[in-house]
Amino acid sequence: MAYDVIVLGLGAMGSAAAQHLAERGARVLGIEQFTSPHDKGSSHGGSRMIRQAYFESADYIPLVLRAYELWRKVERDTSSRLLHVTGGMNIGSRDGELVKRTIAASEMYSIPFEVLEGHAISERFPVVVPQADDVAVHETNAGYLFPEECIRAQLKLAARAGAELNFEESVLSWSADSDRVEVRTSKGTYSAGHLVITAGPWANEALRGIFPLRVTRQVMAWIEPTTGVTPFLPQSFPVFLCEDLQGGPPGYGFPAIDGPGGGIKAAIHGSDVVCTPETVDRAIHASDVQRIIEKLKVRMPALDGKVVRAQTCLYTMSPDEHFVIGAHPQAPSCTIACGFSGHGFKFAGVVGEILADLATTGSTARPIALFSPGRFLG
């Protein structure tokens, strides 16, 4: 059978692309080397942050506002609850980039927020001990998504709309000419008019190294707070991002989503441990979790507690840490989407919509100039 579009990789972005393409009537084949979701890439661990006050670049805000709409639509269409609003707290020096850029982005797009001074932070969130010059930007509409459930929901909608989804099937090679692509896998050979590559941390291999993508090992830890979880429950505590006092990568975390015994999920946004999905050390070492605790206990002493569990995941990032979305520079019948780790999951729905636009019409009305693949190719 010939397909209109083949999607390689059915994680967050691939499942969304398959959904949007199938819902537009395209004949879609999705291919995934594992089951989906799985715990070998970048879209597992029970929670992903979603926020509107995008300090990384205000260019993301129109996209994330659309992402909120699409997550709510997926919830309605699958009778599920995926997006939980708790509020979000970015805490750091009043003159630091985290605070200044969060405020600037919020003001530019009228994102609801308030600024809490030191004493007001402790009054609102008693488990937080602010540093002398700290302020907190509290964003009303931030919260978290359930990543595994989000992917399952998108795949359900894709299949409902007629997409063929093949799991546990490895891609061996692909080729493309001006209007046709061929994909050879461990189970067969398929052809289509267009190819979408959403390979996550396997993007370097799938794209034959044309972009300088960097894959790093990350560790997520679930910590039992010394105060118990009550002060950290979602109805009273937000998702949070904490500026590092020494200028290193920020720490971040979530409220007690899993209730008593589940711990507070926390991590560090960034790592220097470069790897591949095949070479990553998936064992957890004492030093891994201690780094997380040391970074966060400065402002949240209750997180100097017992580690309930920990897990590795992978970041795949471009040199400027912005996404890569657009036509393959050497194969116009192929669209690529990669470099999302660290802050990409929340955008899955709108990225799927964009990929469907590009695969079917060659353009999109969404603002994606920042993500052009050509920026790395001279």
GROMACS .gro file of C-alpha atoms in nm:
model
  378
    1MET     CA    1   0.000   0.000   0.000
    2ALA     CA    2   0.124   0.351  -0.079
    3TYR     CA    3   0.075   0.614   0.189
    4ASP     CA    4   0.045   0.989   0.176
    5VAL     CA    5   0.275   1.037   0.474
    6ILE     CA    6   0.502   0.814   0.681
    7VAL     CA    7   0.590   0.930   1.032
    8LEU     CA    8   0.911   0.792   1.184
    9GLY     CA    9   0.890   0.791   1.563
   10LEU     CA   10   0.565   0.792   1.761
   11GLY     CA   11   0.665   0.976   2.076
   12ALA     CA   12   0.522   1.314   2.173
   13MET     CA   13   0.569   1.488   1.838
   14GLY     CA   14   0.522   1.187   1.612
   15SER     CA   15   0.198   1.076   1.774
   16ALA     CA   16   0.066   1.432   1.740
   17ALA     CA   17   0.173   1.451   1.375
   18ALA     CA   18   0.004   1.118   1.300
   19GLN     CA   19  -0.312   1.239   1.472
   20HIS     CA   20  -0.335   1.568   1.285
   21LEU     CA   21  -0.250   1.415   0.949
   22ALA     CA   22  -0.503   1.134   0.986
   23GLU     CA   23  -0.773   1.372   1.104
   24ARG     CA   24  -0.719   1.571   0.783
   25GLY     CA   25  -0.783   1.261   0.577
   26ALA     CA   26  -0.424   1.167   0.489
   27ARG     CA   27  -0.328   0.801   0.456
   28VAL     CA   28  -0.076   0.779   0.740
   29LEU     CA   29   0.171   0.513   0.846
   30GLY     CA   30   0.343   0.565   1.181
   31ILE     CA   31   0.649   0.355   1.264
   32GLU     CA   32   0.791   0.319   1.616
   33GLN     CA   33   1.087   0.101   1.719
   34PHE     CA   34   0.943   0.037   2.067
   35THR     CA   35   0.597   0.037   2.214
   36SER     CA   36   0.467   0.389   2.270
   37PRO     CA   37   0.495   0.545   2.518
   38HIS     CA   38   0.820   0.396   2.647
   39ASP     CA   39   1.091   0.489   2.898
   40LYS     CA   40   1.396   0.492   2.672
   41GLY     CA   41   1.371   0.843   2.531
   42SER     CA   42   1.249   1.182   2.649
   43SER     CA   43   0.875   1.156   2.714
   44HIS     CA   44   0.834   0.952   3.029
   45GLY     CA   45   0.847   1.012   3.403
   46GLY     CA   46   0.485   1.089   3.486
   47SER     CA   47   0.484   1.468   3.446
   48ARG     CA   48   0.593   1.750   3.217
   49MET     CA   49   0.564   2.119   3.292
   50ILE     CA   50   0.344   2.347   3.086
   51ARG     CA   51   0.362   2.726   3.117
   52GLN     CA   52   0.279   3.035   2.918
   53ALA     CA   53   0.529   3.296   3.047
   54TYR     CA   54   0.804   3.178   2.817
   55PHE     CA   55   1.130   3.337   2.929
   56GLU     CA   56   1.334   3.140   2.671
   57SER     CA   57   1.184   3.352   2.392
   58ALA     CA   58   0.852   3.529   2.355
   59ASP     CA   59   0.833   3.373   2.007
   60TYR     CA   60   0.714   3.055   2.176
   61ILE     CA   61   0.411   3.211   2.341
   62PRO     CA   62   0.168   3.207   2.044
   63LEU     CA   63   0.255   2.841   2.002
   64VAL     CA   64   0.209   2.747   2.366
   65LEU     CA   65  -0.125   2.929   2.380
   66ARG     CA   66  -0.236   2.717   2.086
   67ALA     CA   67  -0.095   2.409   2.261
   68TYR     CA   68  -0.326   2.472   2.560
   69GLU     CA   69  -0.624   2.478   2.322
   70LEU     CA   70  -0.517   2.155   2.158
   71TRP     CA   71  -0.455   1.969   2.485
   72ARG     CA   72  -0.804   2.064   2.598
   73LYS     CA   73  -0.942   1.937   2.268
   74VAL     CA   74  -0.758   1.605   2.306
   75GLU     CA   75  -0.905   1.578   2.656
   76ARG     CA   76  -1.257   1.632   2.521
   77ASP     CA   77  -1.209   1.393   2.231
   78THR     CA   78  -1.075   1.114   2.452
   79SER     CA   79  -1.276   1.185   2.771
   80SER     CA   80  -0.952   1.214   2.967
   81ARG     CA   81  -0.778   1.467   3.188
   82LEU     CA   82  -0.423   1.545   3.079
   83LEU     CA   83  -0.350   1.909   3.170
   84HIS     CA   84  -0.357   2.011   3.536
   85VAL     CA   85  -0.328   2.381   3.626
   86THR     CA   86  -0.150   2.445   3.957
   87GLY     CA   87   0.017   2.777   3.889
   88GLY     CA   88   0.389   2.807   3.836
   89MET     CA   89   0.666   2.978   4.029
   90ASN     CA   90   0.992   3.105   3.879
   91ILE     CA   91   1.211   3.213   4.169
   92GLY     CA   92   1.544   3.393   4.159
   93SER     CA   93   1.726   3.722   4.198
   94ARG     CA   94   1.516   4.026   4.105
   95ASP     CA   95   1.792   4.127   3.862
   96GLY     CA   96   1.851   3.777   3.726
   97GLU     CA   97   1.763   3.668   3.374
   98LEU     CA   98   1.503   3.414   3.488
   99VAL     CA   99   1.291   3.673   3.666
  100LYS     CA  100   1.343   3.961   3.424
  101ARG     CA  101   1.272   3.759   3.111
  102THR     CA  102   0.968   3.586   3.263
  103ILE     CA  103   0.815   3.923   3.349
  104ALA     CA  104   0.898   4.069   3.007
  105ALA     CA  105   0.740   3.775   2.822
  106SER     CA  106   0.430   3.789   3.043
  107GLU     CA  107   0.381   4.160   2.987
  108MET     CA  108   0.431   4.130   2.612
  109TYR     CA  109   0.145   3.880   2.577
  110SER     CA  110  -0.068   3.977   2.879
  111ILE     CA  111  -0.001   3.645   3.052
  112PRO     CA  112  -0.159   3.654   3.402
  113PHE     CA  113   0.112   3.673   3.670
  114GLU     CA  114   0.210   3.838   3.994
  115VAL     CA  115   0.546   3.914   4.152
  116LEU     CA  116   0.596   3.800   4.511
  117GLU     CA  117   0.863   3.967   4.725
  118GLY     CA  118   1.063   3.763   4.976
  119HIS     CA  119   0.822   3.770   5.270
  120ALA     CA  120   0.522   3.718   5.042
  121ILE     CA  121   0.682   3.404   4.896
  122SER     CA  122   0.705   3.245   5.241
  123GLU     CA  123   0.353   3.354   5.332
  124ARG     CA  124   0.209   3.196   5.019
  125PHE     CA  125   0.432   2.888   5.023
  126PRO     CA  126   0.563   2.826   5.376
  127VAL     CA  127   0.803   2.548   5.268
  128VAL     CA  128   0.998   2.799   5.054
  129VAL     CA  129   1.287   2.988   5.218
  130PRO     CA  130   1.376   3.268   4.974
  131GLN     CA  131   1.726   3.407   4.950
  132ALA     CA  132   1.795   3.769   5.038
  133ASP     CA  133   1.740   3.912   4.691
  134ASP     CA  134   1.479   3.662   4.571
  135VAL     CA  135   1.148   3.738   4.409
  136ALA     CA  136   0.906   3.488   4.262
  137VAL     CA  137   0.708   3.533   3.945
  138HIS     CA  138   0.387   3.338   3.999
  139GLU     CA  139   0.211   3.246   3.674
  140THR     CA  140  -0.156   3.166   3.708
  141ASN     CA  141  -0.204   2.921   3.420
  142ALA     CA  142   0.107   2.702   3.452
  143GLY     CA  143   0.081   2.341   3.552
  144TYR     CA  144   0.170   1.993   3.434
  145LEU     CA  145   0.080   1.730   3.178
  146PHE     CA  146   0.078   1.351   3.210
  147PRO     CA  147   0.318   1.267   2.921
  148GLU     CA  148   0.251   0.897   2.885
  149GLU     CA  149  -0.125   0.955   2.889
  150CYS     CA  150  -0.090   1.241   2.640
  151ILE     CA  151   0.091   1.017   2.393
  152ARG     CA  152  -0.162   0.737   2.438
  153ALA     CA  153  -0.444   0.984   2.377
  154GLN     CA  154  -0.286   1.122   2.058
  155LEU     CA  155  -0.223   0.771   1.927
  156LYS     CA  156  -0.583   0.677   2.007
  157LEU     CA  157  -0.709   0.971   1.803
  158ALA     CA  158  -0.468   0.894   1.520
  159ALA     CA  159  -0.588   0.532   1.501
  160ARG     CA  160  -0.951   0.641   1.530
  161ALA     CA  161  -0.899   0.866   1.228
  162GLY     CA  162  -0.753   0.580   1.024
  163ALA     CA  163  -0.377   0.597   1.079
  164GLU     CA  164  -0.188   0.268   1.059
  165LEU     CA  165   0.050   0.249   1.356
  166ASN     CA  166   0.330  -0.007   1.359
  167PHE     CA  167   0.518  -0.068   1.684
  168GLU     CA  168   0.833  -0.263   1.764
  169GLU     CA  169   0.956  -0.207   1.410
  170SER     CA  170   1.302  -0.063   1.352
  171VAL     CA  171   1.383   0.167   1.061
  172LEU     CA  172   1.690   0.047   0.871
  173SER     CA  173   1.711   0.316   0.603
  174TRP     CA  174   1.512   0.574   0.411
  175SER     CA  175   1.551   0.750   0.080
  176ALA     CA  176   1.373   1.037  -0.087
  177ASP     CA  177   1.344   1.206  -0.423
  178SER     CA  178   1.145   1.515  -0.517
  179ASP     CA  179   0.801   1.364  -0.467
  180ARG     CA  180   0.848   1.018  -0.318
  181VAL     CA  181   1.005   0.854  -0.015
  182GLU     CA  182   1.086   0.494   0.066
  183VAL     CA  183   1.141   0.353   0.413
  184ARG     CA  184   1.297   0.013   0.477
  185THR     CA  185   1.237  -0.143   0.819
  186SER     CA  186   1.297  -0.467   1.003
  187LYS     CA  187   0.956  -0.584   0.879
  188GLY     CA  188   0.914  -0.442   0.530
  189THR     CA  189   0.954  -0.159   0.281
  190TYR     CA  190   0.703   0.125   0.251
  191SER     CA  191   0.656   0.418   0.015
  192ALA     CA  192   0.476   0.750   0.050
  193GLY     CA  193   0.457   1.096  -0.092
  194HIS     CA  194   0.613   1.252   0.218
  195LEU     CA  195   0.819   1.157   0.521
  196VAL     CA  196   0.805   1.316   0.868
  197ILE     CA  197   1.098   1.238   1.100
  198THR     CA  198   1.030   1.282   1.471
  199ALA     CA  199   1.299   1.057   1.612
  200GLY     CA  200   1.375   1.228   1.945
  201PRO     CA  201   1.719   1.127   2.077
  202TRP     CA  202   1.762   0.900   1.773
  203ALA     CA  203   1.746   1.205   1.542
  204ASN     CA  204   2.123   1.212   1.486
  205GLU     CA  205   2.108   0.863   1.340
  206ALA     CA  206   1.783   0.916   1.149
  207LEU     CA  207   1.907   1.243   0.999
  208ARG     CA  208   2.259   1.111   0.933
  209GLY     CA  209   2.423   1.375   1.147
  210ILE     CA  210   2.335   1.679   0.937
  211PHE     CA  211   2.258   1.887   1.248
  212PRO     CA  212   2.483   1.935   1.554
  213LEU     CA  213   2.237   1.780   1.800
  214ARG     CA  214   2.361   1.705   2.150
  215VAL     CA  215   2.212   1.419   2.351
  216THR     CA  216   2.270   1.424   2.728
  217ARG     CA  217   2.183   1.205   3.024
  218GLN     CA  218   1.933   1.355   3.268
  219VAL     CA  219   1.817   1.228   3.606
  220MET     CA  220   1.475   1.277   3.763
  221ALA     CA  221   1.438   1.211   4.135
  222TRP     CA  222   1.128   1.173   4.352
  223ILE     CA  223   1.211   1.303   4.700
  224GLU     CA  224   1.011   1.247   5.018
  225PRO     CA  225   0.999   1.591   5.186
  226THR     CA  226   1.094   1.608   5.550
  227THR     CA  227   0.769   1.798   5.620
  228GLY     CA  228   0.555   1.532   5.456
  229VAL     CA  229   0.375   1.596   5.129
  230THR     CA  230   0.081   1.802   5.258
  231PRO     CA  231   0.241   2.146   5.199
  232PHE     CA  232   0.337   2.031   4.847
  233LEU     CA  233   0.001   1.897   4.730
  234PRO     CA  234  -0.113   2.030   4.389
  235GLN     CA  235  -0.403   2.227   4.531
  236SER     CA  236  -0.161   2.443   4.731
  237PHE     CA  237   0.180   2.423   4.562
  238PRO     CA  238   0.286   2.510   4.205
  239VAL     CA  239   0.528   2.369   3.954
  240PHE     CA  240   0.853   2.555   4.008
  241LEU     CA  241   1.181   2.665   3.851
  242CYS     CA  242   1.466   2.789   4.071
  243GLU     CA  243   1.759   3.000   3.954
  244ASP     CA  244   2.095   2.856   4.057
  245LEU     CA  245   2.287   3.073   4.303
  246GLN     CA  246   2.619   3.004   4.131
  247GLY     CA  247   2.495   3.070   3.780
  248GLY     CA  248   2.458   2.704   3.683
  249PRO     CA  249   2.152   2.539   3.529
  250PRO     CA  250   1.827   2.590   3.721
  251GLY     CA  251   1.655   2.325   3.925
  252TYR     CA  252   1.288   2.252   3.877
  253GLY     CA  253   1.012   2.037   4.012
  254PHE     CA  254   0.647   1.956   4.060
  255PRO     CA  255   0.400   1.939   4.346
  256ALA     CA  256   0.320   1.607   4.512
  257ILE     CA  257   0.126   1.473   4.215
  258ASP     CA  258   0.133   1.113   4.339
  259GLY     CA  259   0.019   1.193   4.694
  260PRO     CA  260   0.159   1.035   5.012
  261GLY     CA  261   0.457   0.813   4.943
  262GLY     CA  262   0.500   0.944   4.590
  263GLY     CA  263   0.757   1.211   4.666
  264ILE     CA  264   0.826   1.545   4.495
  265LYS     CA  265   0.963   1.504   4.145
  266ALA     CA  266   1.267   1.729   4.093
  267ALA     CA  267   1.553   1.760   3.847
  268ILE     CA  268   1.819   1.991   3.703
  269HIS     CA  269   1.760   2.153   3.366
  270GLY     CA  270   2.079   2.057   3.189
  271SER     CA  271   2.368   1.813   3.195
  272ASP     CA  272   2.722   1.781   3.061
  273VAL     CA  273   2.700   1.402   3.033
  274VAL     CA  274   2.690   1.351   2.656
  275CYS     CA  275   2.568   1.012   2.534
  276THR     CA  276   2.353   0.832   2.281
  277PRO     CA  277   2.039   0.628   2.348
  278GLU     CA  278   2.259   0.317   2.320
  279THR     CA  279   2.547   0.432   2.542
  280VAL     CA  280   2.357   0.618   2.818
  281ASP     CA  281   2.418   0.495   3.170
  282ARG     CA  282   2.068   0.419   3.296
  283ALA     CA  283   2.184   0.322   3.644
  284ILE     CA  284   2.120   0.579   3.919
  285HIS     CA  285   2.416   0.685   4.133
  286ALA     CA  286   2.413   0.858   4.471
  287SER     CA  287   2.587   1.161   4.321
  288ASP     CA  288   2.306   1.202   4.067
  289VAL     CA  289   2.037   1.261   4.324
  290GLN     CA  290   2.263   1.449   4.563
  291ARG     CA  291   2.323   1.718   4.299
  292ILE     CA  292   1.949   1.769   4.266
  293ILE     CA  293   1.898   1.788   4.642
  294GLU     CA  294   2.188   2.030   4.695
  295LYS     CA  295   2.056   2.265   4.430
  296LEU     CA  296   1.698   2.279   4.558
  297LYS     CA  297   1.732   2.248   4.936
  298VAL     CA  298   1.877   2.600   4.953
  299ARG     CA  299   1.528   2.739   4.897
  300MET     CA  300   1.325   2.431   4.991
  301PRO     CA  301   1.497   2.268   5.291
  302ALA     CA  302   1.222   2.006   5.308
  303LEU     CA  303   1.362   1.851   4.991
  304ASP     CA  304   1.669   1.732   5.183
  305GLY     CA  305   1.486   1.405   5.230
  306LYS     CA  306   1.477   1.041   5.133
  307VAL     CA  307   1.483   0.959   4.763
  308VAL     CA  308   1.179   0.747   4.684
  309ARG     CA  309   1.295   0.661   4.333
  310ALA     CA  310   1.490   0.802   4.040
  311GLN     CA  311   1.502   0.754   3.665
  312THR     CA  312   1.708   0.864   3.368
  313CYS     CA  313   1.584   1.034   3.055
  314LEU     CA  314   1.748   1.199   2.755
  315TYR     CA  315   1.770   1.559   2.637
  316THR     CA  316   1.829   1.623   2.267
  317MET     CA  317   1.921   1.986   2.209
  318SER     CA  318   2.039   2.206   1.926
  319PRO     CA  319   2.333   2.444   1.986
  320ASP     CA  320   2.102   2.741   2.051
  321GLU     CA  321   1.854   2.521   2.245
  322HIS     CA  322   1.567   2.615   2.013
  323PHE     CA  323   1.367   2.358   1.822
  324VAL     CA  324   1.444   2.242   1.467
  325ILE     CA  325   1.129   2.227   1.253
  326GLY     CA  326   1.108   2.245   0.876
  327ALA     CA  327   1.192   2.087   0.544
  328HIS     CA  328   1.494   1.859   0.529
  329PRO     CA  329   1.761   2.071   0.356
  330GLN     CA  330   1.858   1.787   0.123
  331ALA     CA  331   1.521   1.617   0.075
  332PRO     CA  332   1.221   1.846   0.016
  333SER     CA  333   0.979   1.553   0.044
  334CYS     CA  334   1.090   1.509   0.407
  335THR     CA  335   0.995   1.726   0.706
  336ILE     CA  336   1.198   1.711   1.027
  337ALA     CA  337   1.126   1.800   1.387
  338CYS     CA  338   1.391   1.756   1.656
  339GLY     CA  339   1.581   1.927   1.938
  340PHE     CA  340   1.282   1.952   2.173
  341SER     CA  341   1.421   1.822   2.499
  342GLY     CA  342   1.416   2.033   2.809
  343HIS     CA  343   1.108   2.233   2.720
  344GLY     CA  344   0.940   2.077   2.420
  345PHE     CA  345   0.679   1.828   2.539
  346LYS     CA  346   0.413   2.089   2.613
  347PHE     CA  347   0.419   2.192   2.245
  348ALA     CA  348   0.346   1.844   2.107
  349GLY     CA  349  -0.006   1.919   1.987
  350VAL     CA  350   0.081   2.238   1.804
  351VAL     CA  351   0.401   2.086   1.661
  352GLY     CA  352   0.188   1.801   1.525
  353GLU     CA  353  -0.041   2.057   1.367
  354ILE     CA  354   0.259   2.237   1.213
  355LEU     CA  355   0.406   1.912   1.081
  356ALA     CA  356   0.074   1.824   0.923
  357ASP     CA  357   0.071   2.167   0.755
  358LEU     CA  358   0.424   2.126   0.621
  359ALA     CA  359   0.371   1.768   0.502
  360THR     CA  360   0.051   1.846   0.314
  361THR     CA  361   0.094   2.204   0.191
  362GLY     CA  362   0.463   2.284   0.233
  363SER     CA  363   0.396   2.582   0.462
  364THR     CA  364   0.229   2.679   0.787
  365ALA     CA  365   0.070   2.993   0.926
  366ARG     CA  366   0.227   2.927   1.266
  367PRO     CA  367   0.538   3.135   1.352
  368ILE     CA  368   0.831   2.893   1.314
  369ALA     CA  369   1.106   3.110   1.162
  370LEU     CA  370   1.306   3.071   1.485
  371PHE     CA  371   1.322   2.695   1.427
  372SER     CA  372   1.448   2.690   1.067
  373PRO     CA  373   1.681   2.395   0.998
  374GLY     CA  374   1.885   2.620   0.771
  375ARG     CA  375   2.027   2.820   1.060
  376PHE     CA  376   2.285   2.546   1.125
  377LEU     CA  377   2.384   2.489   0.764
  378GLY     CA  378   2.562   2.814   0.681
   0.00000   0.00000   0.00000
